[in-house]
Short mmCIF file of C-alpha atoms and ligand atoms in Angstrom, two decimals:
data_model
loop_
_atom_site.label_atom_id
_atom_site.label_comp_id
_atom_site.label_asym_id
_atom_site.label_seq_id
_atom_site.Cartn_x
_atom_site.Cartn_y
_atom_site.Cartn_z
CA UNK A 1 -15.97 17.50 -13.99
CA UNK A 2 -17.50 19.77 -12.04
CA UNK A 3 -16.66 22.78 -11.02
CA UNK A 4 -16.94 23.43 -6.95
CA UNK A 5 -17.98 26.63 -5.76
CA UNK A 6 -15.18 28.69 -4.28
CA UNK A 7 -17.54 29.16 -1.11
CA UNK A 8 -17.87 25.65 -0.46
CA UNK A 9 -14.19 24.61 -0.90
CA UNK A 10 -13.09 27.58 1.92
CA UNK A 11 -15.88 26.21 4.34
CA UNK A 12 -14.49 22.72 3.76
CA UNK A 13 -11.16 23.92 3.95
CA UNK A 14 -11.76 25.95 6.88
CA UNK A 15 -13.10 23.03 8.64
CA UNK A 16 -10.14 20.76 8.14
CA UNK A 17 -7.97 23.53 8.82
CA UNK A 18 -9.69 23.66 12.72
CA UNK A 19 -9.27 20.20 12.57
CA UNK A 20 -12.43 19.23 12.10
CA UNK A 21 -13.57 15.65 10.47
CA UNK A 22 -14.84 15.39 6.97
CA UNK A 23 -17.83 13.56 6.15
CA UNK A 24 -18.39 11.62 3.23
CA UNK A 25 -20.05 14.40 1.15
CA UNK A 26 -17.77 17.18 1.71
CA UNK A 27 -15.28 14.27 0.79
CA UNK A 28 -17.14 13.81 -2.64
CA UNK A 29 -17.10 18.01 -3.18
CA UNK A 30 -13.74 17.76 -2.43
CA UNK A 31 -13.55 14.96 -5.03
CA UNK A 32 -15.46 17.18 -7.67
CA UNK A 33 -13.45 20.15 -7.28
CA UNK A 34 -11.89 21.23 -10.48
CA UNK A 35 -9.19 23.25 -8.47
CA UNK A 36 -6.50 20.95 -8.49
CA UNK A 37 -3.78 23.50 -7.02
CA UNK A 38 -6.56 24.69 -4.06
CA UNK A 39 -7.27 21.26 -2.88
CA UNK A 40 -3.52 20.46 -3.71
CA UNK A 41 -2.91 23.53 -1.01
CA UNK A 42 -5.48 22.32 1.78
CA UNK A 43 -4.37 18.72 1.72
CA UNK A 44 -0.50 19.98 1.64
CA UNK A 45 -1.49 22.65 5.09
CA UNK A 46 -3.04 19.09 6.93
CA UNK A 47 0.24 17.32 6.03
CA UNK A 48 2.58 20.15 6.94
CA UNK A 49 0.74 20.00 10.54
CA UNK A 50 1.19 16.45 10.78
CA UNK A 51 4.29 15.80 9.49
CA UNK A 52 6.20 18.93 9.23
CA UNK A 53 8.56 19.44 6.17
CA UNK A 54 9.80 16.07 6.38
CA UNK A 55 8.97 13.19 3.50
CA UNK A 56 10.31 10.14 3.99
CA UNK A 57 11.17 6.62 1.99
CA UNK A 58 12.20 3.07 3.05
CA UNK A 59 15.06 1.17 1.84
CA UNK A 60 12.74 -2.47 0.91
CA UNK A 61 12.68 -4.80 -1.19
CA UNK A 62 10.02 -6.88 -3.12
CA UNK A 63 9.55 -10.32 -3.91
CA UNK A 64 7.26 -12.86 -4.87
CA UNK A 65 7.51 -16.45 -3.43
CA UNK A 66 5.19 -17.78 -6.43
CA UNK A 67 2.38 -15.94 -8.95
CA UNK A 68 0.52 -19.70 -8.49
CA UNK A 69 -2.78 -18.95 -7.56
CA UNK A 70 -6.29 -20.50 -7.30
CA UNK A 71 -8.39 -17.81 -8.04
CA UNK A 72 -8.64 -15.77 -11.55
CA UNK A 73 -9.21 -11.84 -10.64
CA UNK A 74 -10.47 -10.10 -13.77
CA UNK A 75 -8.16 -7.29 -12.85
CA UNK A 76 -4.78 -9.37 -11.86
CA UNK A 77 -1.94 -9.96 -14.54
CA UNK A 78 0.01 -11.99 -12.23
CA UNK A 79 -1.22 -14.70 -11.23
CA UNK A 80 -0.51 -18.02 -13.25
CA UNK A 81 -2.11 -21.65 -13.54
CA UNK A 82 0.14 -24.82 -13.00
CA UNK A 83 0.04 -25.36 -16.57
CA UNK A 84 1.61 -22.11 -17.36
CA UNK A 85 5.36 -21.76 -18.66
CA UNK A 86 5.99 -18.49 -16.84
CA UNK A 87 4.67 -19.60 -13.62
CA UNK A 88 7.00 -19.95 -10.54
CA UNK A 89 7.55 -20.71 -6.85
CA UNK A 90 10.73 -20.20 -4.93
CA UNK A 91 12.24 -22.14 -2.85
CA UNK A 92 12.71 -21.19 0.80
CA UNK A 93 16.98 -21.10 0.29
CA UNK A 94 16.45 -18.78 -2.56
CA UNK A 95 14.38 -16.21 -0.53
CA UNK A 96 17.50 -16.33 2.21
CA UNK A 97 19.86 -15.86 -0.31
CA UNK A 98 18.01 -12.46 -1.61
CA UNK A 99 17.82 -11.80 2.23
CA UNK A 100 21.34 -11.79 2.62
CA UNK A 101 21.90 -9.70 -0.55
CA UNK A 102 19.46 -7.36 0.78
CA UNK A 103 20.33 -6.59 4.04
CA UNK A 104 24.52 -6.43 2.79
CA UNK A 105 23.28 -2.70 0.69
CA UNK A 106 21.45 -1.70 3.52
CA UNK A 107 17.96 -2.96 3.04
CA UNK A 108 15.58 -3.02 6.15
CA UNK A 109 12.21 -4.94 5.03
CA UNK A 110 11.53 -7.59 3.01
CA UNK A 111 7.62 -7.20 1.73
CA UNK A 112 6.67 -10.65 0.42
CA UNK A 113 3.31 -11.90 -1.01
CA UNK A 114 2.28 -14.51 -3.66
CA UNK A 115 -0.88 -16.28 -5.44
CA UNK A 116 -2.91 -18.38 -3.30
CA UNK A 117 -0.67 -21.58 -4.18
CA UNK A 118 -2.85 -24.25 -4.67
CA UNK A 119 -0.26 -27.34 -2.80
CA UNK A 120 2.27 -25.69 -0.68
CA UNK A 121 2.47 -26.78 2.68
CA UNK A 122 1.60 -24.12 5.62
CA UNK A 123 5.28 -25.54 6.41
CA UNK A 124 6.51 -23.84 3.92
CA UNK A 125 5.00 -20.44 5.16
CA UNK A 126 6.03 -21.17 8.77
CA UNK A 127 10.03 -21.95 7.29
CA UNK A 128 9.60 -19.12 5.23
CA UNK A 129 9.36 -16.56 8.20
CA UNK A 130 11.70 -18.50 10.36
CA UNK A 131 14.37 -18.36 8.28
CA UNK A 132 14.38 -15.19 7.19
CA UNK A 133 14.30 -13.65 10.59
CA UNK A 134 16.95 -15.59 11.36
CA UNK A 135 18.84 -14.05 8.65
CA UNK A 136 19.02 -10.95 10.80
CA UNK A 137 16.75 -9.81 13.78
CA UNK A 138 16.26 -6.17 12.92
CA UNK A 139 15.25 -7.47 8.97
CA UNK A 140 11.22 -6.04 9.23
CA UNK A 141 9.20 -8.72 7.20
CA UNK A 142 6.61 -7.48 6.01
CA UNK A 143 4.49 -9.87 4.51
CA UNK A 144 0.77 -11.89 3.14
CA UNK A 145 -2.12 -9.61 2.22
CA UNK A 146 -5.65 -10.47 4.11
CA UNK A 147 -6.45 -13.14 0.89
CA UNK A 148 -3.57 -15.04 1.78
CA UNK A 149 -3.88 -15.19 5.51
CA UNK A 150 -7.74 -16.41 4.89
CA UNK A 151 -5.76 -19.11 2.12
CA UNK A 152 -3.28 -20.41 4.97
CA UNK A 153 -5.74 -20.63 7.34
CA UNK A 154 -8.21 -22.71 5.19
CA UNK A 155 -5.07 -24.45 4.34
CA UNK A 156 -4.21 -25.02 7.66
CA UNK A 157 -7.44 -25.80 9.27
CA UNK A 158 -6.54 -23.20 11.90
CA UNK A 159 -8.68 -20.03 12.99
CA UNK A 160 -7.03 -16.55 11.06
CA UNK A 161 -6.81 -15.30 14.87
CA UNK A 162 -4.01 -18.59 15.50
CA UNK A 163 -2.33 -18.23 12.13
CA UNK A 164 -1.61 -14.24 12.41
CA UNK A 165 -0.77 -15.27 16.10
CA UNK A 166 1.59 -18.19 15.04
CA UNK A 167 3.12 -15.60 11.95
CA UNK A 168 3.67 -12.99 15.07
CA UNK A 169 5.35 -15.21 17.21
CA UNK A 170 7.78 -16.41 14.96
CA UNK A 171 8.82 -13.00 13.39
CA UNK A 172 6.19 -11.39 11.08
CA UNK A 173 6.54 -7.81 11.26
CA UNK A 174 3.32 -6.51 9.51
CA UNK A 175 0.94 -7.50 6.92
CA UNK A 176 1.15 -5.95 3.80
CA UNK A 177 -1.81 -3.49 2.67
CA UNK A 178 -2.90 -5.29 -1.11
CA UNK A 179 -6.08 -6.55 -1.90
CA UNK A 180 -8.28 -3.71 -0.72
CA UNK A 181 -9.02 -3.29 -4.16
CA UNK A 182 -12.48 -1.56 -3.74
CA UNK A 183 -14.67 -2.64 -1.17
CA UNK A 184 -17.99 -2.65 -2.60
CA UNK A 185 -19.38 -5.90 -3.40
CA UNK A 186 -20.51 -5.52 -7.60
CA UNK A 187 -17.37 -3.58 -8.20
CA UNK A 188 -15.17 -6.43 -6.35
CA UNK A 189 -17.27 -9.01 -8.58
CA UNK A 190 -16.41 -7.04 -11.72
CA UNK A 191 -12.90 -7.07 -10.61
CA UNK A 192 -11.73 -9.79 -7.98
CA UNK A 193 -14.51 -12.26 -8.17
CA UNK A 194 -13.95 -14.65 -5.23
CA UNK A 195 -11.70 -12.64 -3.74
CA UNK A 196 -12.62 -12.13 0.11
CA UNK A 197 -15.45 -9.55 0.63
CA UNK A 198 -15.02 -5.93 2.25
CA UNK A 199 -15.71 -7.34 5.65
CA UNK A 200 -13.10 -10.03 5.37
CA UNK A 201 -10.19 -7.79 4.40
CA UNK A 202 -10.96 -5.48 7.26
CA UNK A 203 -11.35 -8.22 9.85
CA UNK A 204 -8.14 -10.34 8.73
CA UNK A 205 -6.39 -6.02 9.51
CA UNK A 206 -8.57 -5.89 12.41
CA UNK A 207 -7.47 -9.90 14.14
CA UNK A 208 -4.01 -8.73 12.95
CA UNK A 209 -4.07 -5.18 14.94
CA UNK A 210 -6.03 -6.60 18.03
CA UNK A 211 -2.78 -9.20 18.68
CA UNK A 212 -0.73 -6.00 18.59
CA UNK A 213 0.58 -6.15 15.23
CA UNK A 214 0.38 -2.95 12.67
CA UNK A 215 -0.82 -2.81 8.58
CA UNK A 216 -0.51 -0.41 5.99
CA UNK A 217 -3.95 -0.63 3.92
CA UNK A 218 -4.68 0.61 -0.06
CA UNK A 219 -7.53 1.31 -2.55
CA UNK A 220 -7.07 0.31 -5.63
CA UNK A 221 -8.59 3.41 -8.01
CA UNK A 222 -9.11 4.27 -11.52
CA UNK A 223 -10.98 1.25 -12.88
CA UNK A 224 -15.02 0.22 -12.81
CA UNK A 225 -15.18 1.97 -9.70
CA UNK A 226 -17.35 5.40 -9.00
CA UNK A 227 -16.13 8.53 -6.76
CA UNK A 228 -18.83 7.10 -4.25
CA UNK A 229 -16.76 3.96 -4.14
CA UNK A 230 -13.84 5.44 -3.29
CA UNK A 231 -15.44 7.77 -0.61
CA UNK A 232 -17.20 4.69 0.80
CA UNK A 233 -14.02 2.23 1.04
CA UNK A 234 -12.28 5.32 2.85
CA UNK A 235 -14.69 5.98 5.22
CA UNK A 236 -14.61 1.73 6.00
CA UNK A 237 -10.82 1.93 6.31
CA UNK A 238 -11.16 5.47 8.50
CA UNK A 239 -13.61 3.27 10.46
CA UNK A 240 -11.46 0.16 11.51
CA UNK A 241 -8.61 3.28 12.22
CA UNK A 242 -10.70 4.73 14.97
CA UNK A 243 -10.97 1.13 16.41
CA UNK A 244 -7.99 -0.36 16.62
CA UNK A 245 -5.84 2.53 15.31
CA UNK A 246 -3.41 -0.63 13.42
CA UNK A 247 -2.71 1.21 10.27
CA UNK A 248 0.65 2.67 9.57
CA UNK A 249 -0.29 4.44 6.27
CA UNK A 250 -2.53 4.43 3.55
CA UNK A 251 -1.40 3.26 0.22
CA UNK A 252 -3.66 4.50 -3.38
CA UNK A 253 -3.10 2.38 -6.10
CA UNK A 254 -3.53 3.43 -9.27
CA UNK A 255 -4.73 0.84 -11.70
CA UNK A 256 -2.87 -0.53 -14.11
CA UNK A 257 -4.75 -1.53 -17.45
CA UNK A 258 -2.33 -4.09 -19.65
CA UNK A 259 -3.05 -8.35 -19.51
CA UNK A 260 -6.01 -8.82 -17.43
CA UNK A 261 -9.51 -8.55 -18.22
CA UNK A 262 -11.26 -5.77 -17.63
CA UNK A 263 -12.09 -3.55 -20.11
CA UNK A 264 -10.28 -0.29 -18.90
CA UNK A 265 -7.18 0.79 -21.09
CA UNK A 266 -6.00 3.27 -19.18
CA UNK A 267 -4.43 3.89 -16.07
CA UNK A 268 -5.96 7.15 -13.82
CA UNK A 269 -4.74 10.45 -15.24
CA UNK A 270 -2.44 12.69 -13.24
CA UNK A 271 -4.83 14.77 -12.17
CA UNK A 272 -6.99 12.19 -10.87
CA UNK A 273 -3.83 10.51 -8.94
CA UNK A 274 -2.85 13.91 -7.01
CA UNK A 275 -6.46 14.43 -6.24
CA UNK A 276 -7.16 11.54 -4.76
CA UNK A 277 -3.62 11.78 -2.62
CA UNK A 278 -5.54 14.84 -1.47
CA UNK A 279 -8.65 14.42 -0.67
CA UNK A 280 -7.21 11.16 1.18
CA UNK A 281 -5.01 13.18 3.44
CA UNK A 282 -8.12 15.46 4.17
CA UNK A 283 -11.08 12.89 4.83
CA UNK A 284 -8.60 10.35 6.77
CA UNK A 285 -7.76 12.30 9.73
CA UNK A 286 -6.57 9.61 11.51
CA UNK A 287 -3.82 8.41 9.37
CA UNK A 288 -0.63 9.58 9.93
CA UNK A 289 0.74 8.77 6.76
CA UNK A 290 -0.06 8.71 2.97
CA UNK A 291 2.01 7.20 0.30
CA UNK A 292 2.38 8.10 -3.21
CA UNK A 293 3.56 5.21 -4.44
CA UNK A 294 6.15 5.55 -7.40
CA UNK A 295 5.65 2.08 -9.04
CA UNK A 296 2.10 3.35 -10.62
CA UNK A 297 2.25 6.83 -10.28
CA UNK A 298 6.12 7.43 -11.58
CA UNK A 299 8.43 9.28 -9.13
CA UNK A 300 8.46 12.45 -10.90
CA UNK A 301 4.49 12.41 -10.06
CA UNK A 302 4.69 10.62 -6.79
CA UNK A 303 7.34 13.83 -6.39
CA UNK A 304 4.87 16.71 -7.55
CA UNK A 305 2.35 14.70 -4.93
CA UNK A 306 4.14 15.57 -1.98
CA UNK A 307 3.04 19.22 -2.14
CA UNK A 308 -0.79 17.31 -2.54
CA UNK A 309 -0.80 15.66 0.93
CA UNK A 310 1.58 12.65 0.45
CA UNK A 311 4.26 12.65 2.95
CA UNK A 312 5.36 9.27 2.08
CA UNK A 313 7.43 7.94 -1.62
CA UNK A 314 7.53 4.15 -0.55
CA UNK A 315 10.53 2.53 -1.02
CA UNK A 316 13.55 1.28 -3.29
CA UNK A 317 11.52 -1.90 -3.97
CA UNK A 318 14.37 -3.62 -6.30
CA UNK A 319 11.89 -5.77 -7.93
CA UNK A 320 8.59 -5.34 -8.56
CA UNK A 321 6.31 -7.77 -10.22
CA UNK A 322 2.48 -7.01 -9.95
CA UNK A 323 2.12 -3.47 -11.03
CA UNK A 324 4.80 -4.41 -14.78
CA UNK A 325 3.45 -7.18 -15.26
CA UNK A 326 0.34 -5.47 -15.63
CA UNK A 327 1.77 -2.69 -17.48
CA UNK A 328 3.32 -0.03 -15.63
CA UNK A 329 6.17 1.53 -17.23
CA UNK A 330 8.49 2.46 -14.12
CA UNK A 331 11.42 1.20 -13.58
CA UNK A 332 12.02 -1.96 -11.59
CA UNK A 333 13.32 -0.32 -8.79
CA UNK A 334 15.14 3.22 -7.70
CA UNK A 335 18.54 3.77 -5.91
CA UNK A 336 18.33 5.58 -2.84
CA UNK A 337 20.20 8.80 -4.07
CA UNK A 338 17.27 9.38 -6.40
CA UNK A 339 14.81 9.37 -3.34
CA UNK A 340 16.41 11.48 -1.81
CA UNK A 341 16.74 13.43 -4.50
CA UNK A 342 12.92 13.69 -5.36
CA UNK A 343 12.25 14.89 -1.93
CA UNK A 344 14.74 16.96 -1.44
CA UNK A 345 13.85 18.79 -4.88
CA UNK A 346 10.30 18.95 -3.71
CA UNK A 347 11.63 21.43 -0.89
CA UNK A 348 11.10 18.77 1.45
CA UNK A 349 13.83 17.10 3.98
CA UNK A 350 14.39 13.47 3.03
CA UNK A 351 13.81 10.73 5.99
CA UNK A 352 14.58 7.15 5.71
CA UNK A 353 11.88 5.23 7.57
CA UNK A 354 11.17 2.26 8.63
CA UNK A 355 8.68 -0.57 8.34
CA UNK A 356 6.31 1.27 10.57
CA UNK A 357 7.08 4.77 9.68
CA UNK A 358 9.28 6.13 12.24
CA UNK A 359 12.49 7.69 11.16
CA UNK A 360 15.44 5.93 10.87
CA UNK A 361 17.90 9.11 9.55
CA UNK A 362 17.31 12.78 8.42
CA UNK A 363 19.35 13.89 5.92
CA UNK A 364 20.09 17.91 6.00
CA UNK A 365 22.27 18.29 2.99
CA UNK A 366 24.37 15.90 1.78
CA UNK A 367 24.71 14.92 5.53
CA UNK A 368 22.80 12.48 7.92
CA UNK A 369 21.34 15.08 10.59
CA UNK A 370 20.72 12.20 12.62
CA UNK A 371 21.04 8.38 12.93
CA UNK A 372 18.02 7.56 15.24
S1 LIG B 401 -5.06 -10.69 -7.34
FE1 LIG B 401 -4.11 -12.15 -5.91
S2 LIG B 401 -5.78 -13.59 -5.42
FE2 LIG B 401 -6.40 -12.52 -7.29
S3 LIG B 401 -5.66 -13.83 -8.98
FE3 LIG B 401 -4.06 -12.30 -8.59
S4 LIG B 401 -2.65 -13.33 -7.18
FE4 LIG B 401 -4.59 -14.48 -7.13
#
């Protein structure tokens, strides 16, 4: 690692600090810099101004409507073959039923995605979102990531413009943020092969945003990819945020090495997980919100990372497949109590948020300040 010259980091800090945008370089020095507690301090000062002392989480929770999927990705420990004992779909009744169970301890968004099932009916998607709206209006459903929408409307025979529309109309909230991966093409061969390229991911977010609707969007880091990569698939994410202005928040994912095929052992360090919090929080300037997200990170990190430019913890998720699957070691889910607590410990005050990131209550104390 090296080492950045005190000199540079204050001119780069003083820039952000003025409110100036980063450019990719001073993004990569930032990236370089060995200081972990002075780019901690710059990222936290942008965040502070943003956000104030507030750090919020969502009450959510995860599932999968099948790991059946067409494609292989190197990288992806989930996904299953027909043939395969531990594959599964659910059916439509079953998702309703974890609905209601859901929304009876409080939950406000359902975040749903699945393998690129290789026979079910774009009925089955259509009944999927009907239904579960009609569980309860003010359930957010939060739902496909950009490979799936480009799967349904292949599927379909429809234009991804008149799917998302159709999806909209009927009660999808907001698309999920996965499969970013990395955006360069040899690292998404090494990785995703046949996955949708760079350009495809951002224009499924873009069609989505351009109909109104809002995305959170992620990068997933720590694998084949270079610091350039990283840089790079910020600045095309940064981009499509000037445009259309559709993301919510941006979501790193650290990678997680078990069952899958690429020949990386290890998930990112620490170190490399707060810094790249941070220097996300200073290069995208117009994101209002980063996540640390407690499922690969671990909430004691994801905790420290809120004083490294996350103002964000995710959410209670209650069952997580993807990330265990391929090895992380987190728990399945966390209670809200112990949200709160992480925040709150982190000398920050706790908000509950919701699908889009707007607060839903502050907590001062043991007491709700508010109930927006
Ligand atoms: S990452 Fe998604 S598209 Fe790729 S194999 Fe896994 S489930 Fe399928």
């Amino acid at each position: 690692m090296k080492l950045l010259l005190p000199e540079t980091l204050r001119a780069i800090g003083e820039k952000s600090a003025i409110g100036q945008r980063l450019d990719e370089i001073e993004a990569l020095r930032l990236y370089e810099c060995g200081d972990l507690n002075a780019l901690g301090q710059m990222a936290d000062e942008v965040n502070r101004r943003k956000n104030g002392d507030f750090a919020s989480y969502i009450l959510n929770r995860y599932f999968n409507y099948s790991n059946y999927c067409i494609l292989s990705c190197q990288f992806c420990a989930f996904s299953r073959k027909k043939r395969d004992a531990d594959g599964f779909e659910l059916a439509v009744s079953d998702m309703v039923q974890k609905a209601r169970e859901a929304l009876s301890i409080g939950i406000t968004e359902l975040h749903i995605v699945g393998g690129l099932h290789p026979s079910l009916p774009f009925s089955y998607y259509t009944g999927m979102i009907r239904e579960l709206k009609a569980v309860d209006q003010r359930l957010k459903l939060k739902c496909f990531t950009a490979i799936e929408i480009l799967h349904l409307a292949w599927l379909s025979k429809k234009p991804v413009p008149e799917v998302l529309g159709e999806f909209r109309s009927i009660g999808l909230d907001s698309l999920t943020g996965g499969g970013a991966e990395i955006f360069r093409q040899e690292v998404r061969d090494s990785i995703a092969r046949g996955k949708e390229t760079a350009e495809e991911y951002l224009d499924v977010h873009r069609t989505w945003h351009n109909l109104g609707g809002r995305s959170t969007c992620t990068m997933l880091f720590g694998h084949l990819e270079t610091l350039e990569d990283r840089v790079d698939h910020m600045r095309q994410l940064r981009e499509l945020q000037d445009e259309t202005g559709g993301f919510s928040g941006f979501i790193p994912l650290p990678y997680q090495p078990d069952n899958n095929g690429i020949p990386v052992k290890y998930s990112p360090d620490g170190f490399d997980m707060l810094r790249t919090l941070a220097v996300a929080r200073l290069y995208l300037d117009n994101f209002d919100h980063i996540t640390a997200y407690w499922v690969g990170m671990g909430l004691k990190l994801a905790q420290v990372a809120l004083c490294h430019g996350a103002n964000d913890l995710h959410g209670t998720i209650m069952e997580e497949k993807i990330f265990h699957m391929a090895g992380a070691e987190t728990p399945q889910m966390q209670t809200e109590n112990e949200m709160i607590n992480a925040i709150r410990e982190a000398g920050r005050v706790p908000v509950q948020r919701d699908t889009f990131y707007e607060p839903i209550r502050e907590w001062a104390g043991e007491k709700v300040l508010s109930k927006i």
